[in-house]
Coordinates of C-alpha atoms and ligand atoms in Angstrom, one line a residue:
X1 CA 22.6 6.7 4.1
X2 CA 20.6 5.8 7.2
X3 CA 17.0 5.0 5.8
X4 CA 14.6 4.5 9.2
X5 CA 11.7 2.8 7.7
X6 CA 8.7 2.9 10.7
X7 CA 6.6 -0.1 10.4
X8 CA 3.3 -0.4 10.8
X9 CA 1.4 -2.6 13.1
X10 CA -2.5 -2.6 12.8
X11 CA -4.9 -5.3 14.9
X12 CA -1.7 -6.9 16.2
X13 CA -0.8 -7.8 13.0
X14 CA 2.3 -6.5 11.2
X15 CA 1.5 -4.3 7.9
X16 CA 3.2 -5.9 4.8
X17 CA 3.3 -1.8 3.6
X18 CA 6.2 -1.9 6.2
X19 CA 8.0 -4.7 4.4
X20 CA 7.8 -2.7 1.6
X21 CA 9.4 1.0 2.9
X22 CA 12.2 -1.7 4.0
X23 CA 12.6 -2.7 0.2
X24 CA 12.6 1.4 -0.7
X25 CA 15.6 1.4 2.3
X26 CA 17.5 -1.3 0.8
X27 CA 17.4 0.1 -2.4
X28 CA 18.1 3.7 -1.3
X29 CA 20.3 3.2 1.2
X30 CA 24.0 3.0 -0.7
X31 CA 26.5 1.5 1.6
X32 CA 24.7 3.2 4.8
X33 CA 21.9 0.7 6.4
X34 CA 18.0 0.0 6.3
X35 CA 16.7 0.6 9.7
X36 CA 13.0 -0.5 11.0
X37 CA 11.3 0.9 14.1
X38 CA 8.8 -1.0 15.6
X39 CA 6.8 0.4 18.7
X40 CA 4.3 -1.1 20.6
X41 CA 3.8 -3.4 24.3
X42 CA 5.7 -6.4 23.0
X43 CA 6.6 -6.6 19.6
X44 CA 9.3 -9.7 19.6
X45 CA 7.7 -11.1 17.0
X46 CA 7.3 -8.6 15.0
X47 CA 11.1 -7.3 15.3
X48 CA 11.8 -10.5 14.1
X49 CA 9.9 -10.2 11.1
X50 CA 11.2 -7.6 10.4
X51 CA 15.5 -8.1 10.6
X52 CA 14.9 -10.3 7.5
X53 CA 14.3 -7.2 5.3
X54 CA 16.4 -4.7 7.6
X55 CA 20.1 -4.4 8.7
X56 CA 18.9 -2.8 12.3
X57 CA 15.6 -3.2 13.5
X58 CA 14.9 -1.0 16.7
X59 CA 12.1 -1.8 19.3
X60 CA 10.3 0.7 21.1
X61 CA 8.4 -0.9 23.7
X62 CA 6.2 0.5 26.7
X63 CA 2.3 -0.6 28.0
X64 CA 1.3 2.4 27.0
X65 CA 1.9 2.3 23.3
X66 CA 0.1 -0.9 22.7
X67 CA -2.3 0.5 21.0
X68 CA -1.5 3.9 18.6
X69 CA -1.2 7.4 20.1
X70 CA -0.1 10.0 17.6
X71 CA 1.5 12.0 20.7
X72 CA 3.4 9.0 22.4
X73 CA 4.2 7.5 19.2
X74 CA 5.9 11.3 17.8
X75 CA 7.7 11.4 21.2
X76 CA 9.2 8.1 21.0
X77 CA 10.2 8.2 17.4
X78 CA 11.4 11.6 17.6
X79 CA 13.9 10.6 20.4
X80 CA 15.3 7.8 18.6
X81 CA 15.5 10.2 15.9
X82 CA 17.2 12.8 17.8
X83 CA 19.8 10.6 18.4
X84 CA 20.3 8.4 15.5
X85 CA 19.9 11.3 13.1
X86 CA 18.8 9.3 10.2
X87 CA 19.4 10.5 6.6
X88 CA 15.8 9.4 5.1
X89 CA 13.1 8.7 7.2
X90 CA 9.7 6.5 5.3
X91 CA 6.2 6.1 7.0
X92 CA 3.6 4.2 5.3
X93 CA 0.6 6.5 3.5
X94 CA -1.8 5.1 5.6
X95 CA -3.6 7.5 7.7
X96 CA -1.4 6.8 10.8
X97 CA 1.7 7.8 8.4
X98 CA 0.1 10.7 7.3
X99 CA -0.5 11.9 11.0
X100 CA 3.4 11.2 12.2
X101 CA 5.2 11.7 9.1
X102 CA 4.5 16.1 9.2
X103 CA 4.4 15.9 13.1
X104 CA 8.5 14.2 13.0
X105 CA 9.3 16.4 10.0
X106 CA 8.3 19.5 11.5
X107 CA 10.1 18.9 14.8
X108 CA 13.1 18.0 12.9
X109 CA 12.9 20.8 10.2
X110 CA 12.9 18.1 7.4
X111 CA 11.0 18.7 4.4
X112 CA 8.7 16.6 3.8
X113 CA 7.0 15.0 0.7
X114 CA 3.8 12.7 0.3
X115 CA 2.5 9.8 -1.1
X116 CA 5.5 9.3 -2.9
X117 CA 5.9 6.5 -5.4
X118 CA 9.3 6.9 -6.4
X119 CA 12.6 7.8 -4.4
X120 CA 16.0 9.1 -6.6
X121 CA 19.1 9.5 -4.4
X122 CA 22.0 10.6 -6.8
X123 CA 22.1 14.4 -6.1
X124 CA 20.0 14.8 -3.0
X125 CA 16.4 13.2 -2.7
X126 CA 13.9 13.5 -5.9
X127 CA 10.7 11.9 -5.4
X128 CA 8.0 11.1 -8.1
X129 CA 4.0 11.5 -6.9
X130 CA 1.1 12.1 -9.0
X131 CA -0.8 15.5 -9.1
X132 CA -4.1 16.4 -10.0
X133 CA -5.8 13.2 -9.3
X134 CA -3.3 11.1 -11.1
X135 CA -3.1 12.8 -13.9
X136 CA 0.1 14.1 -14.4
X137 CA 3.1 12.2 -12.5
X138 CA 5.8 14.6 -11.1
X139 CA 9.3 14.6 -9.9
X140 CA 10.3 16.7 -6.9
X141 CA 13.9 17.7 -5.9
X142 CA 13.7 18.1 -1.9
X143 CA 15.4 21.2 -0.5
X144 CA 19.1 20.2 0.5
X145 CA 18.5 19.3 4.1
X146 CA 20.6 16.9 6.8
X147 CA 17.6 14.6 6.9
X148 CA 14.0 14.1 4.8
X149 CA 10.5 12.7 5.3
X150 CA 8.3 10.6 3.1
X151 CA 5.3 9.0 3.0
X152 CA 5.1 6.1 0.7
X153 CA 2.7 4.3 -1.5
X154 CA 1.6 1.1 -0.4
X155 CA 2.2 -1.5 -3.3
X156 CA 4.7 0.3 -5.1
X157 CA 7.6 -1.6 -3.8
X158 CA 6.5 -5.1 -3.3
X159 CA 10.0 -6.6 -4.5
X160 CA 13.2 -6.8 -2.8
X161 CA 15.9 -8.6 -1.2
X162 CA 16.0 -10.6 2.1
X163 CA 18.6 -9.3 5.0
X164 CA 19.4 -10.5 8.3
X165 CA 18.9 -7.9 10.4
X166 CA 19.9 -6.9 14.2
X167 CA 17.7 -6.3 16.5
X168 CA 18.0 -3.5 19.6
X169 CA 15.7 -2.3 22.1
X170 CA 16.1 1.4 21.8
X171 CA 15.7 1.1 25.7
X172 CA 13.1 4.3 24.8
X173 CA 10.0 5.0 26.9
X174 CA 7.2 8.2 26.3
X175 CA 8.6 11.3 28.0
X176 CA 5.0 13.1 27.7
X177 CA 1.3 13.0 29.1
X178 CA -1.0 12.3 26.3
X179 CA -3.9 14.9 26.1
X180 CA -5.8 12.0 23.7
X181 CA -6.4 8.7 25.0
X182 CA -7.1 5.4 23.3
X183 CA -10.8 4.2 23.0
X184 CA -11.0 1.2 21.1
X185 CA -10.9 0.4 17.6
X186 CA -13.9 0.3 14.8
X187 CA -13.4 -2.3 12.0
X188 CA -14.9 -1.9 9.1
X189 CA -17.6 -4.0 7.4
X190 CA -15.2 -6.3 5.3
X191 CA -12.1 -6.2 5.6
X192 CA -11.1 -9.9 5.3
X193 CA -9.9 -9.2 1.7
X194 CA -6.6 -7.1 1.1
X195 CA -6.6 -7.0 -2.5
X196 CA -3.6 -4.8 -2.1
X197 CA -1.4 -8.1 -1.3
X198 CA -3.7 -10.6 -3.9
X199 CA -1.7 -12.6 -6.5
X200 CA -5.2 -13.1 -8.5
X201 CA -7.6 -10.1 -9.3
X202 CA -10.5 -10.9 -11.4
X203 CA -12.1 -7.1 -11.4
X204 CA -15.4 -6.0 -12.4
X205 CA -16.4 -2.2 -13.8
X206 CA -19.7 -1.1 -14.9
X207 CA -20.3 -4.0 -17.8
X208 CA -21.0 -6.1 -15.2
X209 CA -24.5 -4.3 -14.6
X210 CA -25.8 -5.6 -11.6
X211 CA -25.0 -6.6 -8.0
X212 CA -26.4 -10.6 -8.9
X213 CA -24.1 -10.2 -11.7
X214 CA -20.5 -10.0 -9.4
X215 CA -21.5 -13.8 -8.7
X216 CA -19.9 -14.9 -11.9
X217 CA -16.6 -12.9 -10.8
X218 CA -16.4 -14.5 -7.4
X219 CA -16.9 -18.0 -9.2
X220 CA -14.2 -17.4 -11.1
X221 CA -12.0 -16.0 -8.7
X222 CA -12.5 -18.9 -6.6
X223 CA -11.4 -21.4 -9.3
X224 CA -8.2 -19.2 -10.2
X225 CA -7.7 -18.8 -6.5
X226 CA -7.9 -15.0 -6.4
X227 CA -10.2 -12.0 -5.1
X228 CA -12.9 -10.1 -6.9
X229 CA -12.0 -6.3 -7.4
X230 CA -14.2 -3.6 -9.1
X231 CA -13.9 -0.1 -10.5
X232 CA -15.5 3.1 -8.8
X233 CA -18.9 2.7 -9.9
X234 CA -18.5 -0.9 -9.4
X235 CA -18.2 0.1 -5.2
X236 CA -20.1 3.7 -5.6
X237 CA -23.2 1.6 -6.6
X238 CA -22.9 -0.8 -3.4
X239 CA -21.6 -3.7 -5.4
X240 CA -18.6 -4.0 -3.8
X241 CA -17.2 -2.9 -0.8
X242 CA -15.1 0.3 -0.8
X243 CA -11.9 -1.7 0.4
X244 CA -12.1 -3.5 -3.2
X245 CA -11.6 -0.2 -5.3
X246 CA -9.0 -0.3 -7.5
X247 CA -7.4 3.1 -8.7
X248 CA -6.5 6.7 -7.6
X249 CA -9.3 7.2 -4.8
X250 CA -8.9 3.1 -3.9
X251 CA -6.3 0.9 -4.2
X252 CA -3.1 0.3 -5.9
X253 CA -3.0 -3.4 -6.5
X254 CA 0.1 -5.3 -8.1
X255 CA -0.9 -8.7 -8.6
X256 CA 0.8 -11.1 -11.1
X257 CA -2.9 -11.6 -12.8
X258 CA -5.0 -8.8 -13.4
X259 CA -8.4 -9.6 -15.1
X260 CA -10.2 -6.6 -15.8
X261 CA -14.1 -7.7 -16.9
X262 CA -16.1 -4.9 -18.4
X263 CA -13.9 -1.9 -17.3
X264 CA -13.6 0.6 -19.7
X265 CA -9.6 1.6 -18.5
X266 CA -10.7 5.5 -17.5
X267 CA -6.9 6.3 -16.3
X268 CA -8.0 6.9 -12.5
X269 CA -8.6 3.0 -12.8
X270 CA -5.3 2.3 -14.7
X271 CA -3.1 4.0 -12.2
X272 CA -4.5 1.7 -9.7
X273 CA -3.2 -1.2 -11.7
X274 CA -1.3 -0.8 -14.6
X275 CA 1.7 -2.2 -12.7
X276 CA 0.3 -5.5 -12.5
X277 CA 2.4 -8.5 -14.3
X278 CA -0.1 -9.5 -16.6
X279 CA -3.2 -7.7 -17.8
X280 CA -5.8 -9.6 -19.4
X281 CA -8.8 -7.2 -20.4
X282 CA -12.7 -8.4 -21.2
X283 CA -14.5 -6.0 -23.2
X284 CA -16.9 -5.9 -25.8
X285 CA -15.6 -2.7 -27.1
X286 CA -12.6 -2.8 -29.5
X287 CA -12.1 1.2 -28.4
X288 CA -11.9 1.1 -25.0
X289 CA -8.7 2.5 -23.2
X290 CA -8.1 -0.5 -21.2
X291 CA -6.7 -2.2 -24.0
X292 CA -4.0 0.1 -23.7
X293 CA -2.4 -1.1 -21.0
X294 CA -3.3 -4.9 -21.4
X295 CA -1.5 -7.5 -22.6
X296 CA -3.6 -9.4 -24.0
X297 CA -7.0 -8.2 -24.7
X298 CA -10.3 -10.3 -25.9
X299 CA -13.2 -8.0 -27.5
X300 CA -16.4 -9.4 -26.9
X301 CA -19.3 -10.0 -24.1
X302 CA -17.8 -10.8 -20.5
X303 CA -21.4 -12.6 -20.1
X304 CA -20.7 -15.0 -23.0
X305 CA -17.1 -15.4 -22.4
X306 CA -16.8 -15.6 -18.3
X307 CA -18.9 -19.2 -18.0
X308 CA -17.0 -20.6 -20.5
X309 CA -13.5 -20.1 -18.8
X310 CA -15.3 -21.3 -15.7
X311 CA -16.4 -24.2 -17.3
X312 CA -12.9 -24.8 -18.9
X313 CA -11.1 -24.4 -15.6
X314 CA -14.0 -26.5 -13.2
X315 CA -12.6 -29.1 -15.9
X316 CA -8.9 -28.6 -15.7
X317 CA -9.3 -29.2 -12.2
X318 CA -11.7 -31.9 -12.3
Ligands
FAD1 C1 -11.6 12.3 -8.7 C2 -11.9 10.9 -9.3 C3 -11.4 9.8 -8.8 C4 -11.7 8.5 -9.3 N1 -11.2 7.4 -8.8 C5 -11.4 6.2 -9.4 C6 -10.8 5.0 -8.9 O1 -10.1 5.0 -7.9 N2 -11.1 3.9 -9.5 C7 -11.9 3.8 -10.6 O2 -12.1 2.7 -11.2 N3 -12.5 4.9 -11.1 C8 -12.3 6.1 -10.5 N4 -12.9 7.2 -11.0 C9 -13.9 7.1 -12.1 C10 -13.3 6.9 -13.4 O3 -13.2 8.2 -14.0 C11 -14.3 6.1 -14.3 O4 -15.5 6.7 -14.4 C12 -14.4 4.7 -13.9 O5 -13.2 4.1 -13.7 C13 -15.2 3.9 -15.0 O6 -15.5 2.6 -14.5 P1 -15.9 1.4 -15.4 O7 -14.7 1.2 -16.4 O8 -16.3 0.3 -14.6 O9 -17.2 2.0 -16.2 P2 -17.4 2.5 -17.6 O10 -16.4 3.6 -18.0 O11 -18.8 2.8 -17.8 O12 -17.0 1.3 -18.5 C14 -17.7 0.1 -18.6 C15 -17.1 -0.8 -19.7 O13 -17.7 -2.0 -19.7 C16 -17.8 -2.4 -21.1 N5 -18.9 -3.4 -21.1 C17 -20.2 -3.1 -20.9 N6 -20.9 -4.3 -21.0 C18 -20.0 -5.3 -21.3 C19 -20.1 -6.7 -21.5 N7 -21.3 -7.3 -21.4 N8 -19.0 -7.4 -21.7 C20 -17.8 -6.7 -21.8 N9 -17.6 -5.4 -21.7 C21 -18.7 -4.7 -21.4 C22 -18.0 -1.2 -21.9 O14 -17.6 -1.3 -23.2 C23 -17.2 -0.2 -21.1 O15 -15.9 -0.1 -21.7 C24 -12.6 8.5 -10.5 C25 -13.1 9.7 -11.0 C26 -12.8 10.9 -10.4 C27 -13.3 12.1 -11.0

């Protein structure tokens, strides 16, 4: 199969979500190839990134995509796809993916299937999402078609192998006059902290009862060298920023260290991170769901038990 994987850039800065449709490709992909696009004003560097997780990488270049158009950006992609006629074609679920992905599918007659967190390619493409808020987990067989659409996760496929790519120029410019033009870009509050790519998450829920409180997480985030991450109410009550919700309505976080201090485990947090390599749960209640899904699980107060790993660790590393 041909697997186009179409990468992401955002604040001139490659998207590691596009690293990760490449893993998808190279696992999908049989004996056909993985194939990146990258579009932009110059993206050398970022092609180049790129060809050590794809077999092709293919660079759309022109001023005016430099910054993201959802009309220029169709155009181009959908004449490189007009002519390559890829098998599989995987757009991040960001908000830009979720803008392209239906405009290419519909021009191409693809079907089309969101969000997906799983990809199956022995009789045709099935895809696994979740439904009803992450409740129920789903597998879809896509109507028999000469080339599909997805929209993937980010996080689900942190892991795969290196390549060494080519790189072309497609040697493809826009063929059509934007009616939207570019006005500049908003950032929002915090956004230094991508918890989606952290190692180390030491995350707070509601036991941590107070804003002052998420002090005593940071401290001990710093000392493991991680981030602080929270539940919903955690963020809904302003403790938190919104970018540092773990679970179905925020992130989906991977991280080899998951510390989860006074979180009850509702399963709209656990789907956020029940992937992680090692869960280590803090809660006074023996009940709670989270111990479900940890490893190792300590009943008792986070307020008791939190300074003295700090302490422990500020002496471990002197
Ligand atoms: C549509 C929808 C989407 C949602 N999306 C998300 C989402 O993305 N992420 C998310 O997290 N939630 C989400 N929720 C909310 C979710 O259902 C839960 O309400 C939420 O996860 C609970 O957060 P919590 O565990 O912090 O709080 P609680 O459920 O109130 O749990 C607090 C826990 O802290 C423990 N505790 C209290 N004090 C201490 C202490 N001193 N020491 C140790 N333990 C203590 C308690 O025993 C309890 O288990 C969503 C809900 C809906 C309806």
């Amino acid at each position: 199969m041909r697997v186009f994987a179409v990468a992401e850039i955002r604040l001139g800065e490659l998207d590691p979500v596009s690293v990760e449709l490449l893993n998808l490709a190279n696992s999908v992909k049989g004996d056909g190839k993985s194939e990146a696009v990258v579009i932009g004003k110059d993206v050398g560097s970022f092609a180049e990134e790129l060809a050590k997780y794809a077999d092709v990488v293919w660079k759309i270049e022109d001023d005016s995509l430099e910054n993201y158009n959802p009309e220029l950006y169709a155009d181009v992609l959908l004449q490189l796809f007009e002519k390559e006629k890829p098998d599989l074609i995987l757009f991040p679920n960001s908000s830009r993916g979720a803008e392209l992905a239906p405009l290419v599918a519909s021009k191409l007659n693809a079907p089309i299937a969101t969000d997906v967190v799983g990809v199956d390619v022995k009789d045709g493409i099935k895809v696994s999402r979740y439904i009803f808020q992450g409740k129920l987990m789903v597998d879809i067989m896509l109507k028999k078609a000469e080339c599909y659409v997805l929209t993937v996760r980010q996080g689900v496929f942190k892991e795969g192998e290196e390549t060494n790519g080519e790189i072309v120029d497609a040697g493809i410019k826009p063929k059509v006059t934007p009616r939207r033009e570019f006005v500049g870009i908003i950032e929002p509050e915090v956004g230094e902290v991508d918890i989606s790519q952290a190692d180390i998450i030491v995350s707070v829920g509601r036991g941590i009862e107070d804003a002052s409180n998420i002090e005593l997480a940071e401290e001990l985030a710093k000392l493991l060298g991680g981030v602080v991450a929270g539940s919903r109410p955690v963020i809904d009550n302003g403790w938190l920023p919104k970018d540092r919700q773990v679970g179905i309505s925020g992130k989906t976080v991977k991280p080899k260290l998951y510390l989860a201090l006074g979180i009850s485990g509702a399963f709209q947090h656990v789907m956020g991170m029940k992937d992680s390599e090692l869960i280590i749960a803090i809660n006074k209640d023996p009940e709670a769901p989270i111990f479900g899904v940890a490893h190792y699980g300590v009943v008792g107060d986070l307020f008791e038990i939190v300074p003295v790993l700090i302490e422990k660790l500020q002496k471990i590393k002197g």
